[in-house]
Short mmCIF file of N, CA and C in Angstrom, two decimals:
data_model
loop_
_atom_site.label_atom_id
_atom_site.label_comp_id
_atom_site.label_asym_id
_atom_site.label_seq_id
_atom_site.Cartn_x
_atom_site.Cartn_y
_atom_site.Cartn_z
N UNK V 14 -1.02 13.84 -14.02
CA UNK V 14 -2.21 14.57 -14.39
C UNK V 14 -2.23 14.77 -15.90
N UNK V 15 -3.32 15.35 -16.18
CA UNK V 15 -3.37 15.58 -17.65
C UNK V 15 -2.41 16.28 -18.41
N UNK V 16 -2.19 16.03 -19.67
CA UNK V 16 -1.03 16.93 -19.90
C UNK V 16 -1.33 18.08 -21.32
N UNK V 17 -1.52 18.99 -21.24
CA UNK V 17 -1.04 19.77 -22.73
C UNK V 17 -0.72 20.26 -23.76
N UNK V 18 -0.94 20.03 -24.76
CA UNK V 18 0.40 19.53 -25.58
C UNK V 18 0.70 21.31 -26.07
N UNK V 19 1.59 21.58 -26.12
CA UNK V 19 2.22 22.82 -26.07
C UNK V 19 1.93 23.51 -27.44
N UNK V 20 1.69 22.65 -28.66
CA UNK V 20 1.58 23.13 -30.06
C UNK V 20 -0.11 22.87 -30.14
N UNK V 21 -1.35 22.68 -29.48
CA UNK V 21 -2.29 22.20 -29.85
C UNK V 21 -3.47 22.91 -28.33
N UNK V 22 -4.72 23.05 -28.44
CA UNK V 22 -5.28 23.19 -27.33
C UNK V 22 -5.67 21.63 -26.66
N UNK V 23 -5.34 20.74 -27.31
CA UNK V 23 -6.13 18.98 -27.25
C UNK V 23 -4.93 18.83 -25.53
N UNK V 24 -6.01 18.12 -24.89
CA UNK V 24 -5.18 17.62 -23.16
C UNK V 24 -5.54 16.28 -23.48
N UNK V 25 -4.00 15.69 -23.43
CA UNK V 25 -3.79 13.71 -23.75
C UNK V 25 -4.37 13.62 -21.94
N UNK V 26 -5.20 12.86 -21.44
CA UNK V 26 -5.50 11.71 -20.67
C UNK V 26 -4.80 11.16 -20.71
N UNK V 27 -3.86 10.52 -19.44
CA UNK V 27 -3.74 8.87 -18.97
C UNK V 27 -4.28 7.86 -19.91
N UNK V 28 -4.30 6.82 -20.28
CA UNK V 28 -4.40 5.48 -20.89
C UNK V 28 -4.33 4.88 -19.56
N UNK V 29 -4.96 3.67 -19.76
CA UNK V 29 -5.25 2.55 -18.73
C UNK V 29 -3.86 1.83 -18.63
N UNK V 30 -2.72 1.34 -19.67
CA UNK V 30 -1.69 1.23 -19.42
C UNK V 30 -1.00 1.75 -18.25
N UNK V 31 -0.94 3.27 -18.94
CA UNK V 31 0.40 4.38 -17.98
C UNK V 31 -0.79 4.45 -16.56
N UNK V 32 -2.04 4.47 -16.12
CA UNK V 32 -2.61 4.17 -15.09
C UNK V 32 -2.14 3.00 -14.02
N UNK V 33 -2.47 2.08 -14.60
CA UNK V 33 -2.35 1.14 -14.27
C UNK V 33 -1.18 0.73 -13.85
N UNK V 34 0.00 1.24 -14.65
CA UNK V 34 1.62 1.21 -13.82
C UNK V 34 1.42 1.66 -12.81
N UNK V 35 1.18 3.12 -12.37
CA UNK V 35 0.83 4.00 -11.67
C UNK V 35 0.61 3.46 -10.41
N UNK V 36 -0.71 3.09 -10.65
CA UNK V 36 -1.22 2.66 -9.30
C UNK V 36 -0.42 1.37 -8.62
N UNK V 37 0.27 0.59 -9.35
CA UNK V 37 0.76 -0.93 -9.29
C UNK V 37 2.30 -0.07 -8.20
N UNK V 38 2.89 1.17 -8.62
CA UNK V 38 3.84 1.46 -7.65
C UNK V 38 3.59 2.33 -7.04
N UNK V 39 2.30 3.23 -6.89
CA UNK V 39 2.19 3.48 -5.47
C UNK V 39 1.36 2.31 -4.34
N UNK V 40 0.67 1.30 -4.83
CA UNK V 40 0.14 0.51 -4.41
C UNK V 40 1.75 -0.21 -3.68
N UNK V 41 2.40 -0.46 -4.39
CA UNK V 41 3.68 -1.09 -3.55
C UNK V 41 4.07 -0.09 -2.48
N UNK V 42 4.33 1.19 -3.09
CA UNK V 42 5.24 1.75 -2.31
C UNK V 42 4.39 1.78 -0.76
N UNK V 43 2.97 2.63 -1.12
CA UNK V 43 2.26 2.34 0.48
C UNK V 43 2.19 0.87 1.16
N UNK V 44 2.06 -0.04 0.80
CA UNK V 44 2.45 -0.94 1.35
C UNK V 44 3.54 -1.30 1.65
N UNK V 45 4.84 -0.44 1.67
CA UNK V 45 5.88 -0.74 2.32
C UNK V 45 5.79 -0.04 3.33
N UNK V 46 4.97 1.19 3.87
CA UNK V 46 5.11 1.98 4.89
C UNK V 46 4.01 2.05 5.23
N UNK V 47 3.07 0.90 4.83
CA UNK V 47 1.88 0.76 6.08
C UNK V 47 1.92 -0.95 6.13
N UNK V 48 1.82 -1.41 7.04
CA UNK V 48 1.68 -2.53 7.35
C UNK V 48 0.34 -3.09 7.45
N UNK V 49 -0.29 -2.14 7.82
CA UNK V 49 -1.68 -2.56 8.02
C UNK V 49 -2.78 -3.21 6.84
N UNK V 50 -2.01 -2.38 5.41
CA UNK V 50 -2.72 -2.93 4.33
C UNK V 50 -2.87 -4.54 4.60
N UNK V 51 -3.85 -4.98 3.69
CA UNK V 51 -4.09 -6.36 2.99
C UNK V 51 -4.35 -6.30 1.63
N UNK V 52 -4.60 -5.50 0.88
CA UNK V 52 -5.36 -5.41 -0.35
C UNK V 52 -4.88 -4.12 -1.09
N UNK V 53 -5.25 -3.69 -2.28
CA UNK V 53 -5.04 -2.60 -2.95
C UNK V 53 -5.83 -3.15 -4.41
N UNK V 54 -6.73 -2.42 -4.59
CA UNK V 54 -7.01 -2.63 -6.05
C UNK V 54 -7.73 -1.38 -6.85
N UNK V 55 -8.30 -1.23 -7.75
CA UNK V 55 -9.17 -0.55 -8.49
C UNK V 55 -10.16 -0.81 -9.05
N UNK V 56 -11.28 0.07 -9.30
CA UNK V 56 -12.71 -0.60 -9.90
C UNK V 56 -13.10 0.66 -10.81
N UNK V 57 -13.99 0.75 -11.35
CA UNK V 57 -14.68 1.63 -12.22
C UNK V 57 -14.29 1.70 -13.32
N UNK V 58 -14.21 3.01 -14.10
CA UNK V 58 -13.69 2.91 -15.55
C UNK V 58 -12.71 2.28 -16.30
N UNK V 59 -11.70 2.75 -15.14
CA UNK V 59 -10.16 2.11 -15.50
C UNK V 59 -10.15 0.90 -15.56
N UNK V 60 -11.02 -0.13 -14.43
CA UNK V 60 -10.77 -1.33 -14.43
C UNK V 60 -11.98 -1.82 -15.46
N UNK V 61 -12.97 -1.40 -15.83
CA UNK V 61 -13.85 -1.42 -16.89
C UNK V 61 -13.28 -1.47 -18.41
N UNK V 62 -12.16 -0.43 -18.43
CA UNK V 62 -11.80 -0.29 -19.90
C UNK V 62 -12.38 0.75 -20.47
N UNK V 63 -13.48 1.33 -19.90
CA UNK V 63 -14.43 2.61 -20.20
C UNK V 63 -14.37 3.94 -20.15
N UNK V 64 -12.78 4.04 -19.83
CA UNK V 64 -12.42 5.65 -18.97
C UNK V 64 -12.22 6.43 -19.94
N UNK V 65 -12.27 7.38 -19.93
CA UNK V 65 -12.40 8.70 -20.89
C UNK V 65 -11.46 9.88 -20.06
N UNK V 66 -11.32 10.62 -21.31
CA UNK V 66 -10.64 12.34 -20.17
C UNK V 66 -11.69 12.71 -19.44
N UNK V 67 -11.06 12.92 -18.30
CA UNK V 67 -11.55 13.20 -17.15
C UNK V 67 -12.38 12.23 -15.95
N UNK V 68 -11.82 10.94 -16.14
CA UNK V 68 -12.08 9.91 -15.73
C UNK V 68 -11.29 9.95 -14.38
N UNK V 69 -11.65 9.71 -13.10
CA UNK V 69 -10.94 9.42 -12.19
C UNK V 69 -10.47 7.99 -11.41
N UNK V 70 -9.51 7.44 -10.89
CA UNK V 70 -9.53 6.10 -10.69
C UNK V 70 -10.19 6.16 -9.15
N UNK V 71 -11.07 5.17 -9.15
CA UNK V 71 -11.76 4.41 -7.98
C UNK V 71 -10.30 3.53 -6.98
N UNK V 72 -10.15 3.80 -5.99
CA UNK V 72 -9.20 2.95 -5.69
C UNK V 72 -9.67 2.45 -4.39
N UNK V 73 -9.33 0.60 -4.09
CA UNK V 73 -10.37 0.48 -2.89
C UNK V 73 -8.96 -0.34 -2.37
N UNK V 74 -8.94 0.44 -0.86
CA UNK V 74 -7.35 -0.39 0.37
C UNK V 74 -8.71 -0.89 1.59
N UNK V 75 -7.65 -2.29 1.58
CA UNK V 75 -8.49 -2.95 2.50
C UNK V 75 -7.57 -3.23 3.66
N UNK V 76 -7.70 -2.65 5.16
CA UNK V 76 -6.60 -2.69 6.53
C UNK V 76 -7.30 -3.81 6.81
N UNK V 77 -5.85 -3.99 7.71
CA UNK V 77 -6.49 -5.31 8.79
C UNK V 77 -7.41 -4.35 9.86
N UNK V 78 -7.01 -2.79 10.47
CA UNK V 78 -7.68 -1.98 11.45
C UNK V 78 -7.16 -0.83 11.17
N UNK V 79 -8.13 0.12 11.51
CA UNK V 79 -8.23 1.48 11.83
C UNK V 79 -8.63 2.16 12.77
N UNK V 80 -8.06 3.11 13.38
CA UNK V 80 -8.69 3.87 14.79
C UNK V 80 -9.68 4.83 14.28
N UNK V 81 -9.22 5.39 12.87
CA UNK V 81 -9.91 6.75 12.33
C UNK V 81 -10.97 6.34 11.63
N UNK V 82 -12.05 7.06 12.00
CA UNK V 82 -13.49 7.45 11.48
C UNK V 82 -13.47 7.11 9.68
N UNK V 83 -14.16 6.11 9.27
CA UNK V 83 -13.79 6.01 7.66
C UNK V 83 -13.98 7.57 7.18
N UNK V 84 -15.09 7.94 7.39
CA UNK V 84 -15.26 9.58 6.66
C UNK V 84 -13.63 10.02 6.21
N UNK V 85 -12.99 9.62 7.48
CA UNK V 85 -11.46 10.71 7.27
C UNK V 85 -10.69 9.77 7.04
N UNK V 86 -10.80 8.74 6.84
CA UNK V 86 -9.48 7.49 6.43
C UNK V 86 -8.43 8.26 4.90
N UNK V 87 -9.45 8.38 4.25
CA UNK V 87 -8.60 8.74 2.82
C UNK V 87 -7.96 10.13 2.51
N UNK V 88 -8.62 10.60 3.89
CA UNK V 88 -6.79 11.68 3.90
C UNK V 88 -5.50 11.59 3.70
N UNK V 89 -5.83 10.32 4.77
CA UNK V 89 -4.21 10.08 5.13
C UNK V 89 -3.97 8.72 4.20
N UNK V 90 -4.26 8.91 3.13
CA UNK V 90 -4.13 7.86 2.48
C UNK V 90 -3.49 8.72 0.61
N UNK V 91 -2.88 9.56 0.56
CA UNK V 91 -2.01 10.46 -0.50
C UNK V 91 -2.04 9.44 -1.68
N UNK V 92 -2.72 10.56 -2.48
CA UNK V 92 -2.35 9.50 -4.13
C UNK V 92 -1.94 10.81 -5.43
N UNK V 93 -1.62 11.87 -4.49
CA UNK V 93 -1.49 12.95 -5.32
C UNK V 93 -0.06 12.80 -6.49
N UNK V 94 0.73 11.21 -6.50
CA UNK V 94 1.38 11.16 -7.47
C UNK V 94 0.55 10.17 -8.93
N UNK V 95 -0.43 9.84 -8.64
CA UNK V 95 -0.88 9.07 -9.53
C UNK V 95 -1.62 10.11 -10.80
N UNK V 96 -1.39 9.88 -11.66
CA UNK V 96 -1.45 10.45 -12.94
C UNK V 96 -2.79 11.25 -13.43
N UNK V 97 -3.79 10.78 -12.57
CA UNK V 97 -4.94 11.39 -12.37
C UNK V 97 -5.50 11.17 -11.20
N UNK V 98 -6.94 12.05 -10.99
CA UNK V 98 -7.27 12.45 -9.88
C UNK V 98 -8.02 11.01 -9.11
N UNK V 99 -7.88 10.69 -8.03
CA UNK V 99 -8.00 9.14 -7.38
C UNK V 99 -9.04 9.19 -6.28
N UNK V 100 -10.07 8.50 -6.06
CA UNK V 100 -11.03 8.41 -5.18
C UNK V 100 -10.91 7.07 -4.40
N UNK V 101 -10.23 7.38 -3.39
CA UNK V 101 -9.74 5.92 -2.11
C UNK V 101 -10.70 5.83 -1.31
N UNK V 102 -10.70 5.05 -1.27
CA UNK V 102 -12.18 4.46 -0.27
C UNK V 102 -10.94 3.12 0.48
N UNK V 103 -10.93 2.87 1.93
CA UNK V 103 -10.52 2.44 3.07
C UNK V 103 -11.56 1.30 3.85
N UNK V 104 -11.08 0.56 3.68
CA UNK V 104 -12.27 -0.38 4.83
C UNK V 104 -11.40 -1.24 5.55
N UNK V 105 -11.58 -1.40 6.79
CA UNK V 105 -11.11 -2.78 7.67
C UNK V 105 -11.78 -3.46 6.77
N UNK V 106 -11.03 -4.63 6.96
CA UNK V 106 -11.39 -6.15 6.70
C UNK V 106 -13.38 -6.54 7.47
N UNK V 107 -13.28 -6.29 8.63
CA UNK V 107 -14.14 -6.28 9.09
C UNK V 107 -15.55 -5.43 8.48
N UNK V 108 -15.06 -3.90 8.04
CA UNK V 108 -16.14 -2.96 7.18
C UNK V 108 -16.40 -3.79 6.23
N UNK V 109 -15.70 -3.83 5.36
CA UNK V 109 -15.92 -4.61 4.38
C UNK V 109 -16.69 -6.18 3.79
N UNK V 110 -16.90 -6.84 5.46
CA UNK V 110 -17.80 -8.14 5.04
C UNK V 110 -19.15 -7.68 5.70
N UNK V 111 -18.97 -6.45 6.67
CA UNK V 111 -20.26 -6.15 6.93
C UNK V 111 -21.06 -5.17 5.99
N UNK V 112 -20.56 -4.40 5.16
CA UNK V 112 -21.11 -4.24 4.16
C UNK V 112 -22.31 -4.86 3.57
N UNK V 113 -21.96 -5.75 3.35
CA UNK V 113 -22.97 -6.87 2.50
C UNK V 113 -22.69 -8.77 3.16
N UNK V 114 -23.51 -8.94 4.06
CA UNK V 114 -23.15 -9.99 4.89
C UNK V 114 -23.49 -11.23 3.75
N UNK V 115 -24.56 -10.59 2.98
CA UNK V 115 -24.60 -11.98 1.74
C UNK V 115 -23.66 -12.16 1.17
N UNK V 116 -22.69 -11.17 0.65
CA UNK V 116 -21.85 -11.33 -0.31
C UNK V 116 -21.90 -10.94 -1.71
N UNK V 117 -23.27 -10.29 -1.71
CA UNK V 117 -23.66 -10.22 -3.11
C UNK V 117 -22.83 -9.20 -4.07
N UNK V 118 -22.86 -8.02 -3.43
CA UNK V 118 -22.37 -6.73 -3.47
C UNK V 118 -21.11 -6.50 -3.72
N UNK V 119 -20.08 -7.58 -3.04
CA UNK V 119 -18.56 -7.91 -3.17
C UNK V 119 -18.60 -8.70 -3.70
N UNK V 120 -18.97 -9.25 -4.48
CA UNK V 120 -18.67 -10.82 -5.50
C UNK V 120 -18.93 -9.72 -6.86
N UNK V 121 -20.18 -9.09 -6.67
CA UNK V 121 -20.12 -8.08 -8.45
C UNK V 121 -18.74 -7.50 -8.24
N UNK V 122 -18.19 -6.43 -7.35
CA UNK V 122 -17.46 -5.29 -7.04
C UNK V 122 -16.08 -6.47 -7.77
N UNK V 123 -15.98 -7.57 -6.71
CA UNK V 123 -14.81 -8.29 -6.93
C UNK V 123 -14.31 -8.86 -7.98
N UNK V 124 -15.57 -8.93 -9.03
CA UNK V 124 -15.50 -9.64 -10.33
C UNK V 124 -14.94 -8.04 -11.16
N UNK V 125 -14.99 -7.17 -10.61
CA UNK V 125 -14.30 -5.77 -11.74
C UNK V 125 -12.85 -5.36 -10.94
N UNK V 126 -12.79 -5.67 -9.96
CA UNK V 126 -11.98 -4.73 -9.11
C UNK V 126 -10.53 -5.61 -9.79
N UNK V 127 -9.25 -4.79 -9.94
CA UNK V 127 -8.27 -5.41 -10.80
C UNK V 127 -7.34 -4.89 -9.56
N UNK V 128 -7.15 -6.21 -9.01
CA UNK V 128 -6.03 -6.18 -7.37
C UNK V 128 -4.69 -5.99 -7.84
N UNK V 129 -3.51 -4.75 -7.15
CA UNK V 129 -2.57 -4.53 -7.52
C UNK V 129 -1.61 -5.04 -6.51
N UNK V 130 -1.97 -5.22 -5.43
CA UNK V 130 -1.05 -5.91 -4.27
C UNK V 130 -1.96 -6.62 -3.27
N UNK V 131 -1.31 -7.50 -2.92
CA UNK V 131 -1.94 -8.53 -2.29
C UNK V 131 -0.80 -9.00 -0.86
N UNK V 132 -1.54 -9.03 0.13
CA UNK V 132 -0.12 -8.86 1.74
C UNK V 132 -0.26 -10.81 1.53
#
């Protein structure tokens, strides 16, 4: 999370660097204790280059299946070690091409989204 600086009122932000580690080992680590992943990546600012303080990372996990209601998927999906505050969004494989059956929608998304693990 943001940090402080103890001699100053100024709060240093994350950098897209120290982010980007970030997500690259919790992206591993949940994929060692879910199997179900296929995917892990990020989109928005961070993967833009555009992020500012108070920027949050977009993070998009793609399962092979889920029993749980997407609404509640990203509960159980913990990112409370990543350096700032994280917005997970969950899709089967299946959610995800029905989304947009053209493709249009995931070809923009896919051209920003910066994949951190791949099954």
């Amino acid at each position: 999370m943001p940090v402080k600086s103890s001699t100053s009122s100024l709060i240093k932000w994350p950098d897209r660097p120290a982010v980007d580690r970030a997500i690259r080992d919790w992206a591993g680590q949940t994929a060692e204790r879910r199997t179900e992943v296929l995917r892990i990546g990020y989109f928005g600012s961070y993967a833009r280059g555009d992020w500012g303080v108070g920027s949050d990372l977009d993070v998009l996990v793609l399962v092979r299946r889920s029993s749980t209601p997407f609404e509640r998927r990203a509960s159980q999906w913990p990112a409370d070690e990543l350096p700032v505050p994280a917005d997970v969004l969950v899709y089967t494989l299946p959610e995800w091409e029905a989304l947009d059956p053209k493709g249009r929608w995931r070809r923009t998304l896919a051209a920003e989204v910066v994949w951190v693990y791949e099954r």
